[in-house]
Short mmCIF file of N, CA, C and O in Angstrom, two decimals:
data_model
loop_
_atom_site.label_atom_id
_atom_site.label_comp_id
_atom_site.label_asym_id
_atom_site.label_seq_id
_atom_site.Cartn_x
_atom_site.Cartn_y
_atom_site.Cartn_z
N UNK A 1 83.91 83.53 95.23
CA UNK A 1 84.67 84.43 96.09
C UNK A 1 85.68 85.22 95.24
O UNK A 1 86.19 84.72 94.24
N UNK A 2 85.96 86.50 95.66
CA UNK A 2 86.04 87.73 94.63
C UNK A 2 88.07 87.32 95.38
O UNK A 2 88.47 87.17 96.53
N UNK A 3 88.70 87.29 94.20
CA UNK A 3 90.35 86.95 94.87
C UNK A 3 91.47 87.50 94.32
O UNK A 3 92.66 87.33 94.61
N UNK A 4 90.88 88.28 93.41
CA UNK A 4 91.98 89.64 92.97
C UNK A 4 92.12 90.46 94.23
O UNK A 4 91.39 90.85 95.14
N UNK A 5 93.19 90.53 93.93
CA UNK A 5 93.84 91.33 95.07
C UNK A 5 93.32 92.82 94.71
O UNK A 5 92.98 92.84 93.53
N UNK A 6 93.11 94.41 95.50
CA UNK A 6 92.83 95.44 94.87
C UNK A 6 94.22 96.17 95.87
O UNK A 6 94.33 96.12 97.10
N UNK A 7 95.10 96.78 94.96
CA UNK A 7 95.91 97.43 94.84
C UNK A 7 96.12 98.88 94.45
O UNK A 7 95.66 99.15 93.34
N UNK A 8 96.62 99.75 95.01
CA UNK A 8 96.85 101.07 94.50
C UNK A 8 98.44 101.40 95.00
O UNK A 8 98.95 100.95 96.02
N UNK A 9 98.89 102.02 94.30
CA UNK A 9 100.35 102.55 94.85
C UNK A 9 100.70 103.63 94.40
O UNK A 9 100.78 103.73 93.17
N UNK A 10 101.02 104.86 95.32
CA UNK A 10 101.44 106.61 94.73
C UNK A 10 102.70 106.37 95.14
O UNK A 10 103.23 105.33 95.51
N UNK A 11 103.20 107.75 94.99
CA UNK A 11 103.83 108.65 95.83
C UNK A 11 103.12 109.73 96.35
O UNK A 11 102.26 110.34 95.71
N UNK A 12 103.48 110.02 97.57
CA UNK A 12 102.80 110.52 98.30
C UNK A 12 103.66 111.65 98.41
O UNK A 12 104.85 111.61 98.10
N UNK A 13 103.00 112.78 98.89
CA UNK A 13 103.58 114.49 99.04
C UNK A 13 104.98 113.96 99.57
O UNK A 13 105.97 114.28 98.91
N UNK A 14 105.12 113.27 100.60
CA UNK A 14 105.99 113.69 101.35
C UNK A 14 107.40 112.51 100.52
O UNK A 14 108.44 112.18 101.08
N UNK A 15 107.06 112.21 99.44
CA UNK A 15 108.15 111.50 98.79
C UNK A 15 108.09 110.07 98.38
O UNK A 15 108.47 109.66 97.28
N UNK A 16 107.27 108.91 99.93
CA UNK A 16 107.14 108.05 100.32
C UNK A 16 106.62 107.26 99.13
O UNK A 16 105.66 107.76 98.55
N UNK A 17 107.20 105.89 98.60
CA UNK A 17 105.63 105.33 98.07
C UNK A 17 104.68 104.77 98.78
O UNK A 17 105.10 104.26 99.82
N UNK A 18 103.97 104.71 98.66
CA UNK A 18 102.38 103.75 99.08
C UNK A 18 101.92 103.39 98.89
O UNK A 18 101.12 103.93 98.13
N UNK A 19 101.67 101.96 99.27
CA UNK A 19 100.69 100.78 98.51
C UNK A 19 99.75 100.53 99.52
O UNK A 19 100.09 100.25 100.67
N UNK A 20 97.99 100.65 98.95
CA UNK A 20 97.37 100.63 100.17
C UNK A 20 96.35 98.74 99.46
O UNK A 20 96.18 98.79 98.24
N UNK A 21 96.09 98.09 99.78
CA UNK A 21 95.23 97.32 99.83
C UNK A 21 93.92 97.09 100.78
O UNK A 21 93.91 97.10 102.01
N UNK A 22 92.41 96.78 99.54
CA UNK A 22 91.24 97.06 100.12
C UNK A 22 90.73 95.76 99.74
O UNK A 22 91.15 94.91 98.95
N UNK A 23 89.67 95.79 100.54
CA UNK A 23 88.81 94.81 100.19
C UNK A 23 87.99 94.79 99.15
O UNK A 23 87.73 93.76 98.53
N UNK A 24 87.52 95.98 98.88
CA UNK A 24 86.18 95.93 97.41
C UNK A 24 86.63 97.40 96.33
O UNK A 24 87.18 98.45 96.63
N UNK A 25 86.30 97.08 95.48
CA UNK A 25 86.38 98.22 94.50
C UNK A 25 86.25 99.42 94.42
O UNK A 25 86.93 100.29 93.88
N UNK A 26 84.87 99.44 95.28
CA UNK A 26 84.40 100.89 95.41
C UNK A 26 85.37 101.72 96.20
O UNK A 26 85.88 102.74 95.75
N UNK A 27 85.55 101.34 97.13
CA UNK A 27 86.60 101.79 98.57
C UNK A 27 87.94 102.09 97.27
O UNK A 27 87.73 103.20 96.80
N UNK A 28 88.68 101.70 96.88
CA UNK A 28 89.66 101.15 96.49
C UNK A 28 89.73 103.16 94.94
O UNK A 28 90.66 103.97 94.86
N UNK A 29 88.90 103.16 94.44
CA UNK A 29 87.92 103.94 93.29
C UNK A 29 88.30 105.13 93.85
O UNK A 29 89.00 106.02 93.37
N UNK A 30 87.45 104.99 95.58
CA UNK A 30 87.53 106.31 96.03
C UNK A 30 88.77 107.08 96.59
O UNK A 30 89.01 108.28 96.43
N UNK A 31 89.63 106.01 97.38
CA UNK A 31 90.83 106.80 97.40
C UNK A 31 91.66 106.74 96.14
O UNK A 31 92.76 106.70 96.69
N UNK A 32 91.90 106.72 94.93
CA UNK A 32 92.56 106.65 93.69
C UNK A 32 92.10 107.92 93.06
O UNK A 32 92.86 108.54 92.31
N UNK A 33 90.50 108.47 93.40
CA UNK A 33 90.26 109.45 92.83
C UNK A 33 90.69 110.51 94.13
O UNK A 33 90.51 111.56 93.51
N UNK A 34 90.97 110.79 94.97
CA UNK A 34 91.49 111.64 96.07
C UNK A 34 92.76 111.77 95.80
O UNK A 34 93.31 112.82 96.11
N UNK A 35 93.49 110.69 95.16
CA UNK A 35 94.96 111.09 95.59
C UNK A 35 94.79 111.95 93.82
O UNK A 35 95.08 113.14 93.65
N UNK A 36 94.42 111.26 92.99
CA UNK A 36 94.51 111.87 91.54
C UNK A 36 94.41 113.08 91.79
O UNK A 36 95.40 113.81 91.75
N UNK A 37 93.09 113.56 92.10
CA UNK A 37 92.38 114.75 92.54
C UNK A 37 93.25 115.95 93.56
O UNK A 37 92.99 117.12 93.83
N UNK A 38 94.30 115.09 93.92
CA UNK A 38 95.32 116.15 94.67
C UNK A 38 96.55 116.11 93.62
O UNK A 38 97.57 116.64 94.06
N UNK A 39 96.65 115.60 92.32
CA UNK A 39 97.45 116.16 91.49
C UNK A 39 98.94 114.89 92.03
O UNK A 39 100.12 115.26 92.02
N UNK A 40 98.53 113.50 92.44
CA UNK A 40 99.36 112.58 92.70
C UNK A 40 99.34 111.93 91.91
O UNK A 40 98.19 111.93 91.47
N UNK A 41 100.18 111.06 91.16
CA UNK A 41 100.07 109.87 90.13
C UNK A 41 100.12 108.73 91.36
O UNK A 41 100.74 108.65 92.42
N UNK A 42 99.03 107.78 90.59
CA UNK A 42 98.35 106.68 91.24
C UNK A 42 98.20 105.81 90.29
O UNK A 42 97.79 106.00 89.14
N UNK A 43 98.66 104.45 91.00
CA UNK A 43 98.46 103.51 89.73
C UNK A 43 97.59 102.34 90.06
O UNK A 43 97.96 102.07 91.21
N UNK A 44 96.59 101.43 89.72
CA UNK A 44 96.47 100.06 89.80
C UNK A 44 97.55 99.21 89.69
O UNK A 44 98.22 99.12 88.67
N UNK A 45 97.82 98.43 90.94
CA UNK A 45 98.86 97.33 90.74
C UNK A 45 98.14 96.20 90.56
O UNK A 45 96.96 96.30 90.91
N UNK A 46 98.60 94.74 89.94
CA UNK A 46 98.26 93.68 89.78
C UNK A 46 98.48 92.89 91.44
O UNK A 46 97.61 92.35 92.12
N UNK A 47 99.27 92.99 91.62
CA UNK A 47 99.99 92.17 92.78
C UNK A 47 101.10 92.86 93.52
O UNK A 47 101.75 93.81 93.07
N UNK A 48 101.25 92.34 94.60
CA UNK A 48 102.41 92.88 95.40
C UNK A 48 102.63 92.25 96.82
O UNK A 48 101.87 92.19 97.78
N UNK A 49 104.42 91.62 96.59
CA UNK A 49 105.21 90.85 97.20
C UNK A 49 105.90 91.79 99.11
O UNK A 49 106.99 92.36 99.15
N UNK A 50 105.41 91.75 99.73
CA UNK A 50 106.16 92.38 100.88
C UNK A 50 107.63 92.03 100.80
O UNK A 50 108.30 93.05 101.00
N UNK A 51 108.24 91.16 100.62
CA UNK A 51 109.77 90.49 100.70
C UNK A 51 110.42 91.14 99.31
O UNK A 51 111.50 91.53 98.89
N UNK A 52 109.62 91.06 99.07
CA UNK A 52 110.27 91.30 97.36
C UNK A 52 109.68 92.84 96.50
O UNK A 52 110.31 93.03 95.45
N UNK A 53 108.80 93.70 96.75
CA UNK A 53 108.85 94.58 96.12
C UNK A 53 108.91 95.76 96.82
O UNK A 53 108.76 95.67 98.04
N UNK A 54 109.19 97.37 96.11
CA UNK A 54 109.57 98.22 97.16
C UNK A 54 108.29 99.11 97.14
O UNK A 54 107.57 99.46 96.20
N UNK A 55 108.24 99.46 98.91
CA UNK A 55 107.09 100.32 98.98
C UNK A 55 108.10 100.59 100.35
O UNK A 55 108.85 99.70 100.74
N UNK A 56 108.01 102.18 101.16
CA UNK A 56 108.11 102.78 101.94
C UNK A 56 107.20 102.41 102.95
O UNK A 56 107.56 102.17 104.10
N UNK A 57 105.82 102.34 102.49
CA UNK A 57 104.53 102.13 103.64
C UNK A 57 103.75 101.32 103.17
O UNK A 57 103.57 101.49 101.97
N UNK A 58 102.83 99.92 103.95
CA UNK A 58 102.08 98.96 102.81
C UNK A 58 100.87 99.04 103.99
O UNK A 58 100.97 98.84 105.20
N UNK A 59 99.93 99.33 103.36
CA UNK A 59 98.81 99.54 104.28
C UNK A 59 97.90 98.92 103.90
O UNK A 59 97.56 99.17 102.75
N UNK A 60 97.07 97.81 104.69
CA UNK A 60 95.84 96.93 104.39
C UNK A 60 94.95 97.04 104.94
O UNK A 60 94.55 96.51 105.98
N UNK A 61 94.36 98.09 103.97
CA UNK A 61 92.98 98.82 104.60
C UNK A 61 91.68 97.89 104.82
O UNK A 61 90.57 98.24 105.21
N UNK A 62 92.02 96.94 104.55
CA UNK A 62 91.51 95.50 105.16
C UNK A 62 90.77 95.17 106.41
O UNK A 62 89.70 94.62 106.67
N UNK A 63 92.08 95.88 107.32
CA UNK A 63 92.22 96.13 108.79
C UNK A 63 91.34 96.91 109.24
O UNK A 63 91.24 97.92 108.53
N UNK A 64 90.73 96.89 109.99
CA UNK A 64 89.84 97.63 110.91
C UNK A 64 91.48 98.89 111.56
O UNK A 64 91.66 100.07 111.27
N UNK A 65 92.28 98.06 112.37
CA UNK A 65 93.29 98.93 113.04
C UNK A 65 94.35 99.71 111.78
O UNK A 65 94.98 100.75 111.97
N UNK A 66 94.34 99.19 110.96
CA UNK A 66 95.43 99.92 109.68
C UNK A 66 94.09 101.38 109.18
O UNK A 66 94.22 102.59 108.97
N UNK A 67 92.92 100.44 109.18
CA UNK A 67 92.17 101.74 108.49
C UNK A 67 91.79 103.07 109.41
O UNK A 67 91.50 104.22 109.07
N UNK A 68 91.92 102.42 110.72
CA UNK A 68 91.60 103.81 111.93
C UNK A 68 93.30 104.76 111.97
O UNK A 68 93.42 105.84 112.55
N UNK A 69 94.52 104.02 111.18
CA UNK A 69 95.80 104.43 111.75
C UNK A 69 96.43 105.30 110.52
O UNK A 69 97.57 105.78 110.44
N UNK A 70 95.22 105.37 109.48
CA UNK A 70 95.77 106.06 107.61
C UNK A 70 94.75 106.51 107.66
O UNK A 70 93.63 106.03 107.80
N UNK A 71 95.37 108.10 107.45
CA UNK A 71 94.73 109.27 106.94
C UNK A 71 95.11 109.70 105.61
O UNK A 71 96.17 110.23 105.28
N UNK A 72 94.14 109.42 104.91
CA UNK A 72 94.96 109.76 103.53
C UNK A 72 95.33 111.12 103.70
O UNK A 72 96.53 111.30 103.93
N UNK A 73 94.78 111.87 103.66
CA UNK A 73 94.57 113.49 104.16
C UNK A 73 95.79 114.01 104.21
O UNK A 73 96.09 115.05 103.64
N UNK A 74 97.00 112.97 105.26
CA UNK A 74 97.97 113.28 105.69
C UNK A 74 99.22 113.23 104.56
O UNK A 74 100.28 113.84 104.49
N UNK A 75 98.52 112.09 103.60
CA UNK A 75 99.67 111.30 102.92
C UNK A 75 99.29 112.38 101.03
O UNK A 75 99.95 112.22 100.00
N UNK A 76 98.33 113.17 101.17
CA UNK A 76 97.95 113.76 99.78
C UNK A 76 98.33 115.65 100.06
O UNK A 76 98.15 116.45 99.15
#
C-alpha cells in the first residue's frame, strides 16, 4: 500500500497559499503542470501538519465533496 502522502502547495493569483492533497501521482502531475503552466510557482511538499503548518486553504482532493468544491481554474 502506496503511503506517501502526495502534496503540492502554490500561491495562488489571488495571494492565498494552497496545499491540495491527492490520492495518486498522475492526478497530483496534472494539476502542478496547470498551475506552472499559468506562470505560478508550485512546489512538491513532503508532508504537511494542519495544527502546525501555514496554508490559507488545505484541500483533499481525496474527497469526492472537496474535489466537486475546487476549481483550480478559479485559484490559477
Amino acid at each position: 500500500m502506496d503511503t506517501d502522502r502526495k502534496l503540492i502547495k502554490f500561491s495562488a493569483s489571488t495571494g492565498f497559499s494552497v496545499v491540495l492533497e491527492f490520492g495518486n501521482i498522475e492526478e497530483m502531475k496534472e494539476y502542478e503542470e496547470k498551475i506552472k503552466g499559468s506562470g505560478l510557482q508550485c512546489e512538491i511538499i513532503p508532508n504537511f501538519n494542519l495544527n502546525f503548518d501555514q496554508a490559507d486553504l488545505f484541500m483533499d482532493m481525496r474527497s469526492p465533496e472537496c474535489r466537486s468544491q475546487f476549481d483550480i481554474e478559479d485559484w490559477i
